[in-house]
Coordinates of C-alpha atoms in Angstrom, one line a residue:
M128 CA -121.6 27.8 -3.3
T129 CA -124.5 25.5 -2.5
S130 CA -127.3 26.2 -0.1
T131 CA -125.6 24.0 2.4
D132 CA -122.5 26.2 2.3
L133 CA -124.4 29.3 3.4
V134 CA -123.8 30.5 7.0
L135 CA -127.0 32.1 8.3
S136 CA -126.9 34.6 11.2
P137 CA -129.3 33.8 14.0
T138 CA -132.5 35.8 13.9
P139 CA -132.8 37.9 17.1
A140 CA -135.9 37.2 19.2
A141 CA -138.7 39.8 19.1
R142 CA -138.0 42.4 21.7
I143 CA -141.6 43.0 22.8
A144 CA -143.0 43.3 26.3
E145 CA -146.3 44.2 27.9
V146 CA -146.5 45.1 31.6
S147 CA -149.4 46.2 33.8
R148 CA -149.0 47.8 37.1
N149 CA -151.9 48.6 39.4
T150 CA -151.9 50.4 42.7
K151 CA -154.5 52.3 44.7
E152 CA -153.2 55.5 42.9
T153 CA -152.8 54.4 39.3
Q154 CA -153.6 51.6 36.8
I155 CA -151.1 51.5 34.0
R156 CA -150.5 49.3 31.0
V157 CA -147.4 49.6 28.8
R158 CA -146.5 47.7 25.7
V159 CA -143.2 48.2 23.9
N160 CA -141.7 46.9 20.7
L161 CA -138.0 48.0 20.7
D162 CA -137.7 47.2 17.0
G163 CA -140.7 49.2 15.9
T164 CA -141.2 52.2 13.6
G165 CA -142.1 54.8 16.2
E166 CA -145.9 54.3 16.3
A167 CA -147.5 55.4 19.5
R168 CA -150.9 55.1 21.2
L169 CA -150.9 57.1 24.4
N170 CA -153.5 58.1 26.9
T171 CA -152.3 59.3 30.3
G172 CA -154.8 62.0 30.9
I173 CA -152.1 64.7 30.7
G174 CA -151.9 66.1 27.2
F175 CA -148.3 67.5 27.3
F176 CA -147.0 64.3 28.9
D177 CA -148.6 62.3 26.0
H178 CA -146.7 64.7 23.7
M179 CA -143.4 63.9 25.4
L180 CA -144.0 60.2 25.4
D181 CA -144.7 60.4 21.7
Q182 CA -141.2 62.0 21.2
I183 CA -139.7 58.9 22.9
A184 CA -141.5 56.6 20.5
R185 CA -140.9 58.6 17.3
H186 CA -137.2 59.4 17.9
G187 CA -136.4 56.0 19.5
L188 CA -138.2 54.0 16.8
I189 CA -140.0 52.2 19.6
D190 CA -143.6 51.2 19.1
L191 CA -145.3 52.3 22.4
E192 CA -148.7 51.9 23.9
I193 CA -149.5 53.4 27.2
E194 CA -152.9 53.5 29.0
A195 CA -152.9 55.2 32.3
K196 CA -155.6 56.0 34.8
G197 CA -154.4 57.9 37.8
D198 CA -155.6 60.2 40.6
L199 CA -155.3 63.4 38.5
H200 CA -157.8 65.1 40.8
I201 CA -154.9 65.3 43.3
D202 CA -152.2 66.1 40.7
G203 CA -150.1 64.4 38.1
H204 CA -147.3 63.1 40.3
H205 CA -148.4 59.5 40.8
T206 CA -149.4 59.1 37.1
V207 CA -146.1 60.5 35.7
E208 CA -143.9 58.6 38.1
D209 CA -145.7 55.3 37.7
V210 CA -145.7 55.5 33.9
G211 CA -141.9 55.9 34.2
I212 CA -141.7 52.9 36.5
T213 CA -143.9 50.7 34.2
L214 CA -142.1 51.8 31.1
G215 CA -138.8 50.9 32.8
L216 CA -140.1 47.5 33.7
A217 CA -141.3 46.9 30.1
V218 CA -138.0 48.0 28.5
A219 CA -136.0 45.8 30.9
Q220 CA -138.2 42.8 30.0
A221 CA -138.0 43.5 26.3
V222 CA -134.2 43.9 26.3
G223 CA -133.7 40.4 27.7
D224 CA -130.2 39.2 28.3
K225 CA -128.6 42.2 26.5
K226 CA -126.5 40.0 24.2
G227 CA -125.5 41.9 21.1
L228 CA -126.7 45.2 22.6
T229 CA -124.8 48.4 21.7
R230 CA -125.4 49.3 25.3
Y231 CA -124.4 53.0 25.3
G232 CA -126.3 55.8 23.6
H233 CA -126.1 59.5 23.5
S234 CA -127.8 62.4 21.7
Y235 CA -127.8 66.2 21.4
V236 CA -131.1 67.7 20.3
P237 CA -131.8 71.4 19.6
L238 CA -135.2 73.1 19.4
D239 CA -134.9 76.8 18.5
E240 CA -133.0 78.3 21.4
A241 CA -132.9 75.1 23.5
L242 CA -130.3 72.4 23.5
S243 CA -130.2 69.2 25.5
R244 CA -127.9 66.2 25.9
V245 CA -128.9 62.7 27.1
V246 CA -126.5 59.8 27.6
V247 CA -127.7 56.3 28.6
D248 CA -125.9 53.1 29.6
F249 CA -127.8 49.8 29.9
S250 CA -125.4 48.9 32.7
G251 CA -127.7 46.9 35.0
R252 CA -127.2 49.6 37.7
P253 CA -129.7 52.3 38.2
G254 CA -128.5 55.9 38.4
L255 CA -129.8 59.3 37.4
A256 CA -127.9 62.6 37.0
M257 CA -130.2 65.3 35.8
D258 CA -129.4 69.0 35.5
V259 CA -132.3 70.9 34.1
K260 CA -133.4 74.3 35.3
F261 CA -136.9 74.8 33.9
T262 CA -137.9 78.4 33.3
A263 CA -141.5 77.6 34.2
G264 CA -143.2 75.5 36.8
S265 CA -145.7 74.0 34.5
I266 CA -146.4 73.4 30.8
G267 CA -150.1 73.0 30.3
A268 CA -151.2 70.5 33.0
F269 CA -147.7 69.1 33.3
D270 CA -145.7 70.1 36.4
T271 CA -142.1 70.4 35.1
Q272 CA -140.8 68.9 38.4
L273 CA -142.3 65.6 37.3
A274 CA -139.8 65.2 34.5
F275 CA -137.3 64.2 37.1
E276 CA -139.8 61.8 38.7
F277 CA -140.5 60.1 35.3
F278 CA -136.8 59.6 34.6
Q279 CA -136.1 58.4 38.2
G280 CA -138.9 55.8 37.9
F281 CA -137.6 54.7 34.5
V282 CA -133.9 54.2 35.5
N283 CA -134.8 52.4 38.8
H284 CA -136.7 49.7 36.9
A285 CA -135.0 49.6 33.5
L286 CA -131.7 49.4 35.4
V287 CA -129.8 52.0 33.4
S288 CA -127.5 54.9 34.1
L289 CA -128.9 58.1 32.7
H290 CA -127.5 61.6 32.4
V291 CA -129.9 64.4 31.3
D292 CA -128.6 67.9 30.8
N293 CA -130.4 70.9 29.4
L294 CA -127.5 73.0 28.1
K295 CA -129.5 76.0 26.9
G296 CA -133.0 77.2 26.8
H297 CA -135.4 80.0 27.7
N298 CA -138.8 78.4 26.8
A299 CA -139.8 75.6 29.2
H300 CA -141.7 73.7 26.4
H301 CA -138.6 73.7 24.3
Q302 CA -136.4 72.6 27.2
C303 CA -138.6 69.7 28.0
E304 CA -139.1 68.6 24.4
T305 CA -135.4 68.6 23.6
I306 CA -134.9 66.4 26.7
F307 CA -137.5 63.8 25.7
K308 CA -136.4 63.8 22.0
A309 CA -132.7 63.3 23.0
F310 CA -133.8 60.5 25.4
G311 CA -135.5 58.8 22.6
R312 CA -132.5 59.1 20.3
A313 CA -130.1 57.9 23.0
L314 CA -132.3 54.9 23.6
R315 CA -132.4 54.1 19.9
M316 CA -128.6 54.1 19.8
A317 CA -128.2 52.0 22.9
L318 CA -130.8 49.5 22.0
T319 CA -129.5 48.8 18.5
L320 CA -128.2 45.3 18.1
D321 CA -124.6 45.3 16.8
P322 CA -124.2 42.6 14.1
R323 CA -120.5 42.3 15.1
S324 CA -121.3 41.2 18.6
L325 CA -124.5 39.1 18.3
G326 CA -124.6 36.6 21.2
V327 CA -122.0 38.6 23.2
I328 CA -122.8 40.6 26.3
P329 CA -121.2 44.0 26.0
S330 CA -119.2 43.9 29.2
T331 CA -115.8 42.6 30.3
K332 CA -117.6 41.2 33.4
G333 CA -119.6 38.8 31.1
S334 CA -122.9 40.0 32.5
L335 CA -125.0 43.2 32.9

């Protein structure tokens, strides 16, 4: 076989995006590399939230940079929600036309007594079903109600269907960490490019 006989597969374009979103309440910059190694540089002003975002990066193998300045003197609501929105925008931009995408992803993640399941579909249609009964109202400076606001902001702007279920757990830290770890793992599966369907949109409709 000569070099002219070789059939080379197309090299996928870099799936990297950077998005800035500025309002009167928050100023946020997010940069993602969907084909990274899990490196993260995070500064939201909410320590536990940074810890959860790090789980997404590490377990999703997504390089993630987030700089957020928000009205934390009020509470963390606007910051957490707007980080979810901006991350969703960045992921949608980085995914591109979705050709070759695995599209679906799921994961079960345990942490001691806690167990969570997350399922995601890059369907082009936003939808969130979340069933989590946190056993505490806050973890450090993080209001556990804001986990829902983060995921709602993400799905609305990444245009994904997302199911988040905490199946077991007594410790709120463990509950939340299993959710974010499972989310990262589910993203990793869904965002993986399938070499058998490169150039093909994974839908019978022909578009997502």
